[in-house]
Amino acid sequence: MSEPLRRRPRDERDDAPPRGRRSDARESAGGIFRHGFESLTALALSGVQVTASVLDLETGRVLFSVDDHLSVPTAGVGQVLLLVEVAARISERDRPARGASPDDTAGGRPGLRAVPGAESLSILNRTAGDRVGGSGLWQHLQVPALPIADLAALVGATNDNLATNVLLRRIGLDAVRARGEQLGLRRTHLLDIVRDERGPDDAPHLSVGSARELSSLFRRIHRGEAADEMASKLVVGWLSLGSDLSMVASAFGFDPLAHDDFSHGLTLFNKTGSDHGIRSEVGVLTGPDAGVAYAVTMRFNDRDLPARLAVLDGMRTLGTDLLEYVY
């Protein structure tokens, strides 16, 4: 288990170099990420496929990596590519007409959410062909149609599968794929709509991705470089609603249902994916000292509860190391 997190006294931190310029020893697996490295190594030796990437948010420097070049199934994480395309369309079609600044706000949080315009308010109906179970709220609600921006918020907040399928029917997988290529993604793709069962003619997975590309993508979103600044802020706003803090983010101490208030100087936006034998999370965590973009995916034999809990514990241990780095 990780050692308890200890906040350094302010006078010590003022004299210390910024985290983004730490020495190699501190940035190595033998330094601040030692516990996470040991935990993930133990999982790998037990047969779990581990891929991970952690980048310093300011410099882009690789702080931690495990097979980060591999393209592996990432379940619902790939929905973020759909959100980027939705946000880009809202930005492209709405911003000129509104003359809005990317620093427009909503909900009182400066610089987080751009003001929605006509495109984001377009209403989409759900159909029988969109129906799917699993994660999400819309399948349990009576309302048959919602604005595009609300559907994107549902995807960001609850990985909503029905909202994903309705958005994909409007946007198209080809457009999402083209946006990914424009962003330089070669090993990260949203492959299909969400299905309750996958047949021999369907894509074998909802999405695949490499930890290196995913952590880099989230760093670009944070920096306003995914499509454009307004689109990036929309995506951050949707993902900041995320309620799944069961994996890496379980170490950060946030309220899962409301964590966009800069509590204790920390901010988070993340995207998770879960499927049988798959746990995946990508996110950006910022703190008083530094920030990180991270991506972790575990593929494991989900044969029993202890196997699953061991994976979640390993992800939480790495999360504790990330928290120590930024805090």
CSV table of C-alpha atoms in Angstrom, one decimal:
chain,number,residue,atom,x,y,z
A,1,MET,CA,0.0,0.0,0.0
A,2,SER,CA,1.1,3.6,-0.6
A,3,GLU,CA,2.4,5.7,2.2
A,4,PRO,CA,0.0,8.4,3.5
A,5,LEU,CA,0.0,11.6,1.5
A,6,ARG,CA,1.9,14.3,3.3
A,7,ARG,CA,1.5,18.0,2.2
A,8,ARG,CA,4.9,19.6,2.4
A,9,PRO,CA,5.1,22.8,4.4
A,10,ARG,CA,4.7,26.0,2.3
A,11,ASP,CA,8.2,27.2,3.1
A,12,GLU,CA,9.7,24.0,1.8
A,13,ARG,CA,7.6,24.0,-1.4
A,14,ASP,CA,8.5,27.7,-2.1
A,15,ASP,CA,12.2,26.8,-2.2
A,16,ALA,CA,11.7,23.6,-4.2
A,17,PRO,CA,12.0,23.5,-8.0
A,18,PRO,CA,8.6,23.3,-9.9
A,19,ARG,CA,7.4,19.7,-10.3
A,20,GLY,CA,7.6,20.1,-14.1
A,21,ARG,CA,11.4,20.5,-13.7
A,22,ARG,CA,12.0,17.7,-11.2
A,23,SER,CA,15.2,15.7,-11.4
A,24,ASP,CA,15.3,12.4,-13.3
A,25,ALA,CA,15.6,10.6,-10.0
A,26,ARG,CA,12.3,12.0,-8.8
A,27,GLU,CA,10.5,11.4,-12.1
A,28,SER,CA,11.7,7.8,-12.4
A,29,ALA,CA,9.7,4.8,-11.4
A,30,GLY,CA,12.1,4.5,-8.4
A,31,GLY,CA,11.1,8.0,-7.3
A,32,ILE,CA,7.6,9.4,-6.7
A,33,PHE,CA,5.9,6.7,-8.8
A,34,ARG,CA,7.6,3.8,-7.0
A,35,HIS,CA,4.4,2.5,-5.4
A,36,GLY,CA,2.5,2.6,-8.6
A,37,PHE,CA,5.3,0.9,-10.5
A,38,GLU,CA,5.6,-1.8,-7.9
A,39,SER,CA,1.8,-2.4,-7.9
A,40,LEU,CA,1.5,-2.5,-11.7
A,41,THR,CA,4.5,-4.8,-12.0
A,42,ALA,CA,2.9,-7.2,-9.6
A,43,LEU,CA,-0.3,-7.2,-11.6
A,44,ALA,CA,1.7,-7.7,-14.8
A,45,LEU,CA,3.4,-10.7,-13.3
A,46,SER,CA,0.0,-12.2,-12.3
A,47,GLY,CA,-1.1,-12.1,-16.0
A,48,VAL,CA,-2.7,-8.7,-16.3
A,49,GLN,CA,-1.9,-6.7,-19.4
A,50,VAL,CA,-0.9,-3.2,-18.3
A,51,THR,CA,-0.5,-0.1,-20.4
A,52,ALA,CA,0.1,3.3,-18.9
A,53,SER,CA,1.3,6.8,-19.6
A,54,VAL,CA,1.8,9.8,-17.4
A,55,LEU,CA,2.8,13.2,-18.8
A,56,ASP,CA,3.7,16.4,-17.0
A,57,LEU,CA,1.0,18.8,-18.0
A,58,GLU,CA,3.2,21.8,-18.5
A,59,THR,CA,6.2,20.3,-20.2
A,60,GLY,CA,4.8,17.2,-21.8
A,61,ARG,CA,7.6,15.2,-20.3
A,62,VAL,CA,7.0,11.5,-19.9
A,63,LEU,CA,7.0,10.8,-16.1
A,64,PHE,CA,5.8,7.2,-16.2
A,65,SER,CA,5.1,4.6,-18.9
A,66,VAL,CA,4.3,1.0,-19.3
A,67,ASP,CA,3.9,-0.4,-22.9
A,68,ASP,CA,2.3,2.9,-23.7
A,69,HIS,CA,2.7,2.3,-27.5
A,70,LEU,CA,0.4,-0.7,-27.6
A,71,SER,CA,-3.1,-0.3,-29.0
A,72,VAL,CA,-5.5,-2.2,-26.6
A,73,PRO,CA,-9.3,-2.3,-26.1
A,74,THR,CA,-10.4,0.7,-24.0
A,75,ALA,CA,-14.2,0.2,-23.9
A,76,GLY,CA,-16.0,3.6,-23.3
A,77,VAL,CA,-12.9,5.7,-23.3
A,78,GLY,CA,-13.2,6.0,-27.1
A,79,GLN,CA,-16.4,8.0,-26.6
A,80,VAL,CA,-14.1,11.0,-26.0
A,81,LEU,CA,-13.4,11.1,-29.7
A,82,LEU,CA,-17.1,11.4,-30.4
A,83,LEU,CA,-17.3,14.3,-27.9
A,84,VAL,CA,-14.3,16.1,-29.6
A,85,GLU,CA,-16.1,15.9,-32.9
A,86,VAL,CA,-19.4,17.1,-31.5
A,87,ALA,CA,-17.6,20.0,-29.8
A,88,ALA,CA,-15.8,20.9,-33.0
A,89,ARG,CA,-19.1,21.1,-34.9
A,90,ILE,CA,-20.7,23.2,-32.2
A,91,SER,CA,-17.7,25.5,-32.2
A,92,GLU,CA,-17.5,25.7,-36.0
A,93,ARG,CA,-21.2,26.4,-36.6
A,94,ASP,CA,-22.1,28.4,-33.6
A,95,ARG,CA,-19.2,30.6,-32.7
A,96,PRO,CA,-19.2,33.0,-35.7
A,97,ALA,CA,-22.9,33.7,-35.3
A,98,ARG,CA,-22.6,34.3,-31.6
A,99,GLY,CA,-19.3,36.1,-31.6
A,100,ALA,CA,-18.6,34.3,-28.3
A,101,SER,CA,-15.2,34.2,-26.7
A,102,PRO,CA,-13.8,30.8,-25.7
A,103,ASP,CA,-13.6,32.2,-22.1
A,104,ASP,CA,-17.4,32.5,-21.9
A,105,THR,CA,-18.7,30.7,-18.8
A,106,ALA,CA,-21.5,28.6,-17.5
A,107,GLY,CA,-22.3,27.6,-14.0
A,108,GLY,CA,-20.0,30.2,-12.6
A,109,ARG,CA,-16.7,28.5,-13.4
A,110,PRO,CA,-14.5,30.8,-15.5
A,111,GLY,CA,-13.1,29.6,-18.7
A,112,LEU,CA,-14.6,26.1,-18.5
A,113,ARG,CA,-17.7,25.8,-20.6
A,114,ALA,CA,-18.4,27.8,-23.8
A,115,VAL,CA,-21.9,29.1,-24.1
A,116,PRO,CA,-24.1,26.8,-26.2
A,117,GLY,CA,-25.5,28.0,-29.5
A,118,ALA,CA,-28.0,26.9,-32.1
A,119,GLU,CA,-26.1,23.7,-33.1
A,120,SER,CA,-25.8,22.5,-29.6
A,121,LEU,CA,-29.5,23.0,-29.0
A,122,SER,CA,-30.6,20.9,-32.0
A,123,ILE,CA,-32.9,18.2,-30.7
A,124,LEU,CA,-32.2,14.5,-31.4
A,125,ASN,CA,-34.8,11.7,-30.9
A,126,ARG,CA,-33.9,8.2,-29.7
A,127,THR,CA,-35.1,5.3,-31.8
A,128,ALA,CA,-35.5,1.6,-31.4
A,129,GLY,CA,-32.3,1.1,-33.3
A,130,ASP,CA,-30.4,3.2,-30.8
A,131,ARG,CA,-31.5,1.1,-27.8
A,132,VAL,CA,-28.8,-0.4,-25.7
A,133,GLY,CA,-28.2,-1.3,-22.1
A,134,GLY,CA,-25.2,-0.8,-19.8
A,135,SER,CA,-24.1,2.5,-18.5
A,136,GLY,CA,-26.0,5.7,-18.7
A,137,LEU,CA,-29.2,7.5,-17.5
A,138,TRP,CA,-31.2,8.2,-20.6
A,139,GLN,CA,-32.5,4.6,-21.0
A,140,HIS,CA,-34.2,5.1,-17.6
A,141,LEU,CA,-35.8,8.5,-18.4
A,142,GLN,CA,-39.1,9.2,-20.1
A,143,VAL,CA,-38.0,12.1,-22.3
A,144,PRO,CA,-37.7,10.8,-25.9
A,145,ALA,CA,-35.5,13.6,-27.3
A,146,LEU,CA,-32.7,15.9,-26.0
A,147,PRO,CA,-30.5,18.7,-27.3
A,148,ILE,CA,-27.1,17.6,-28.7
A,149,ALA,CA,-25.3,19.4,-25.9
A,150,ASP,CA,-27.4,17.6,-23.3
A,151,LEU,CA,-26.5,14.2,-24.9
A,152,ALA,CA,-22.8,15.1,-24.8
A,153,ALA,CA,-23.2,16.0,-21.1
A,154,LEU,CA,-24.8,12.6,-20.5
A,155,VAL,CA,-21.9,10.9,-22.2
A,156,GLY,CA,-19.4,12.9,-20.2
A,157,ALA,CA,-21.2,12.4,-16.9
A,158,THR,CA,-22.3,8.7,-17.1
A,159,ASN,CA,-20.7,7.2,-20.2
A,160,ASP,CA,-24.3,7.1,-21.5
A,161,ASN,CA,-24.5,4.4,-24.1
A,162,LEU,CA,-27.9,5.4,-25.5
A,163,ALA,CA,-26.8,9.0,-25.9
A,164,THR,CA,-23.6,7.8,-27.6
A,165,ASN,CA,-25.6,5.8,-30.2
A,166,VAL,CA,-27.9,8.7,-30.9
A,167,LEU,CA,-25.0,11.1,-31.4
A,168,LEU,CA,-23.2,8.6,-33.6
A,169,ARG,CA,-26.3,8.3,-35.8
A,170,ARG,CA,-26.1,12.1,-36.3
A,171,ILE,CA,-22.4,12.5,-36.5
A,172,GLY,CA,-21.2,9.3,-38.2
A,173,LEU,CA,-18.3,7.0,-37.3
A,174,ASP,CA,-16.4,8.2,-40.5
A,175,ALA,CA,-16.4,11.8,-39.2
A,176,VAL,CA,-15.2,10.7,-35.8
A,177,ARG,CA,-12.4,8.7,-37.5
A,178,ALA,CA,-11.4,11.6,-39.7
A,179,ARG,CA,-11.2,13.9,-36.6
A,180,GLY,CA,-8.9,11.4,-34.9
A,181,GLU,CA,-6.7,11.3,-37.9
A,182,GLN,CA,-6.6,15.1,-38.0
A,183,LEU,CA,-5.5,15.0,-34.3
A,184,GLY,CA,-2.6,12.6,-35.3
A,185,LEU,CA,-4.1,9.5,-33.7
A,186,ARG,CA,-2.9,6.3,-35.3
A,187,ARG,CA,-3.6,3.7,-32.6
A,188,THR,CA,-6.7,5.2,-31.0
A,189,HIS,CA,-10.1,4.8,-32.6
A,190,LEU,CA,-13.8,4.6,-31.8
A,191,LEU,CA,-14.7,1.5,-33.8
A,192,ASP,CA,-18.4,1.0,-33.5
A,193,ILE,CA,-21.7,2.0,-31.9
A,194,VAL,CA,-22.4,0.5,-28.5
A,195,ARG,CA,-23.9,-2.9,-28.7
A,196,ASP,CA,-25.4,-5.3,-26.0
A,197,GLU,CA,-23.8,-8.2,-27.9
A,198,ARG,CA,-21.1,-8.3,-30.6
A,199,GLY,CA,-21.6,-10.7,-33.5
A,200,PRO,CA,-19.0,-12.0,-35.9
A,201,ASP,CA,-19.7,-9.1,-38.4
A,202,ASP,CA,-19.3,-6.4,-35.8
A,203,ALA,CA,-16.2,-4.7,-34.6
A,204,PRO,CA,-14.7,-6.8,-31.8
A,205,HIS,CA,-14.5,-3.8,-29.4
A,206,LEU,CA,-16.1,-0.4,-29.0
A,207,SER,CA,-12.8,1.4,-29.0
A,208,VAL,CA,-9.0,0.8,-28.9
A,209,GLY,CA,-6.2,3.1,-27.9
A,210,SER,CA,-2.6,3.5,-26.9
A,211,ALA,CA,-1.9,5.1,-23.5
A,212,ARG,CA,0.7,7.4,-25.1
A,213,GLU,CA,-1.8,8.8,-27.6
A,214,LEU,CA,-4.6,9.1,-25.1
A,215,SER,CA,-2.5,10.9,-22.4
A,216,SER,CA,-1.3,13.3,-25.2
A,217,LEU,CA,-4.8,13.9,-26.4
A,218,PHE,CA,-6.0,14.8,-23.0
A,219,ARG,CA,-3.1,17.2,-22.5
A,220,ARG,CA,-4.0,18.8,-25.8
A,221,ILE,CA,-7.6,19.1,-24.7
A,222,HIS,CA,-6.4,20.8,-21.5
A,223,ARG,CA,-4.3,23.2,-23.5
A,224,GLY,CA,-7.2,24.1,-25.9
A,225,GLU,CA,-5.7,22.3,-28.8
A,226,ALA,CA,-8.3,19.7,-29.7
A,227,ALA,CA,-9.9,21.2,-32.8
A,228,ASP,CA,-9.9,24.7,-31.3
A,229,GLU,CA,-10.0,26.4,-27.9
A,230,MET,CA,-13.8,26.6,-27.7
A,231,ALA,CA,-14.2,22.9,-28.7
A,232,SER,CA,-11.6,21.9,-26.1
A,233,LYS,CA,-13.4,23.9,-23.4
A,234,LEU,CA,-16.7,22.2,-24.2
A,235,VAL,CA,-15.1,18.8,-23.9
A,236,VAL,CA,-13.5,19.7,-20.6
A,237,GLY,CA,-16.9,20.9,-19.4
A,238,TRP,CA,-18.6,17.6,-20.3
A,239,LEU,CA,-15.9,15.4,-18.9
A,240,SER,CA,-15.7,17.4,-15.7
A,241,LEU,CA,-19.2,16.0,-14.9
A,242,GLY,CA,-17.8,12.4,-14.9
A,243,SER,CA,-19.2,10.4,-12.0
A,244,ASP,CA,-17.1,7.3,-12.4
A,245,LEU,CA,-14.2,7.7,-9.9
A,246,SER,CA,-13.8,4.0,-9.2
A,247,MET,CA,-10.4,3.6,-10.8
A,248,VAL,CA,-7.3,5.9,-10.8
A,249,ALA,CA,-9.4,8.8,-9.6
A,250,SER,CA,-10.6,7.0,-6.5
A,251,ALA,CA,-7.4,8.2,-4.9
A,252,PHE,CA,-8.1,11.9,-5.3
A,253,GLY,CA,-10.8,12.3,-2.7
A,254,PHE,CA,-13.4,14.0,-4.9
A,255,ASP,CA,-17.1,13.9,-4.5
A,256,PRO,CA,-18.1,11.7,-7.5
A,257,LEU,CA,-21.3,13.7,-8.1
A,258,ALA,CA,-19.8,17.2,-7.8
A,259,HIS,CA,-16.1,17.8,-8.3
A,260,ASP,CA,-15.8,20.9,-10.4
A,261,ASP,CA,-15.3,23.4,-7.5
A,262,PHE,CA,-11.4,23.4,-7.2
A,263,SER,CA,-11.7,21.5,-3.9
A,264,HIS,CA,-8.4,21.7,-2.0
A,265,GLY,CA,-6.8,23.2,-5.1
A,266,LEU,CA,-7.4,20.2,-7.2
A,267,THR,CA,-9.2,19.9,-10.6
A,268,LEU,CA,-10.0,16.8,-12.6
A,269,PHE,CA,-11.6,15.8,-15.8
A,270,ASN,CA,-11.5,12.2,-16.9
A,271,LYS,CA,-13.1,9.5,-19.1
A,272,THR,CA,-13.4,5.8,-18.1
A,273,GLY,CA,-14.3,2.6,-19.8
A,274,SER,CA,-15.4,-0.7,-18.4
A,275,ASP,CA,-16.1,-4.0,-20.0
A,276,HIS,CA,-15.6,-7.7,-19.1
A,277,GLY,CA,-11.9,-7.9,-18.2
A,278,ILE,CA,-11.2,-4.3,-19.1
A,279,ARG,CA,-10.8,-1.2,-16.9
A,280,SER,CA,-9.5,1.9,-18.6
A,281,GLU,CA,-9.2,5.6,-17.5
A,282,VAL,CA,-7.8,8.7,-19.0
A,283,GLY,CA,-7.7,12.1,-17.3
A,284,VAL,CA,-6.1,15.4,-16.4
A,285,LEU,CA,-5.4,16.1,-12.7
A,286,THR,CA,-4.1,19.5,-11.6
A,287,GLY,CA,-3.0,20.6,-8.2
A,288,PRO,CA,-1.1,23.4,-6.4
A,289,ASP,CA,2.3,22.2,-7.5
A,290,ALA,CA,1.8,20.6,-10.9
A,291,GLY,CA,-0.5,18.8,-13.3
A,292,VAL,CA,-0.5,15.5,-15.1
A,293,ALA,CA,-2.3,13.9,-18.1
A,294,TYR,CA,-2.6,10.2,-17.5
A,295,ALA,CA,-3.9,7.1,-19.2
A,296,VAL,CA,-4.1,3.6,-17.8
A,297,THR,CA,-5.7,0.4,-19.2
A,298,MET,CA,-5.8,-3.0,-17.6
A,299,ARG,CA,-6.9,-6.2,-19.4
A,300,PHE,CA,-7.4,-9.1,-17.1
A,301,ASN,CA,-9.1,-12.4,-16.5
A,302,ASP,CA,-12.2,-11.3,-14.7
A,303,ARG,CA,-12.7,-14.8,-13.2
A,304,ASP,CA,-13.5,-13.7,-9.7
A,305,LEU,CA,-14.0,-10.7,-7.5
A,306,PRO,CA,-10.5,-10.7,-6.0
A,307,ALA,CA,-9.0,-10.5,-9.5
A,308,ARG,CA,-11.1,-7.4,-10.3
A,309,LEU,CA,-10.4,-5.8,-6.9
A,310,ALA,CA,-6.6,-6.3,-7.4
A,311,VAL,CA,-6.8,-4.4,-10.7
A,312,LEU,CA,-8.8,-1.5,-9.1
A,313,ASP,CA,-6.4,-1.4,-6.2
A,314,GLY,CA,-3.4,-1.1,-8.6
A,315,MET,CA,-5.1,1.7,-10.4
A,316,ARG,CA,-5.8,3.5,-7.1
A,317,THR,CA,-2.2,3.1,-6.0
A,318,LEU,CA,-1.0,4.8,-9.2
A,319,GLY,CA,-3.6,7.5,-8.5
A,320,THR,CA,-2.1,8.1,-5.1
A,321,ASP,CA,1.3,8.7,-6.7
A,322,LEU,CA,-0.3,11.1,-9.2
A,323,LEU,CA,-1.9,13.0,-6.3
A,324,GLU,CA,1.5,13.3,-4.5
A,325,TYR,CA,3.1,14.6,-7.7
A,326,VAL,CA,0.6,17.4,-8.2
A,327,TYR,CA,-0.1,18.2,-4.5
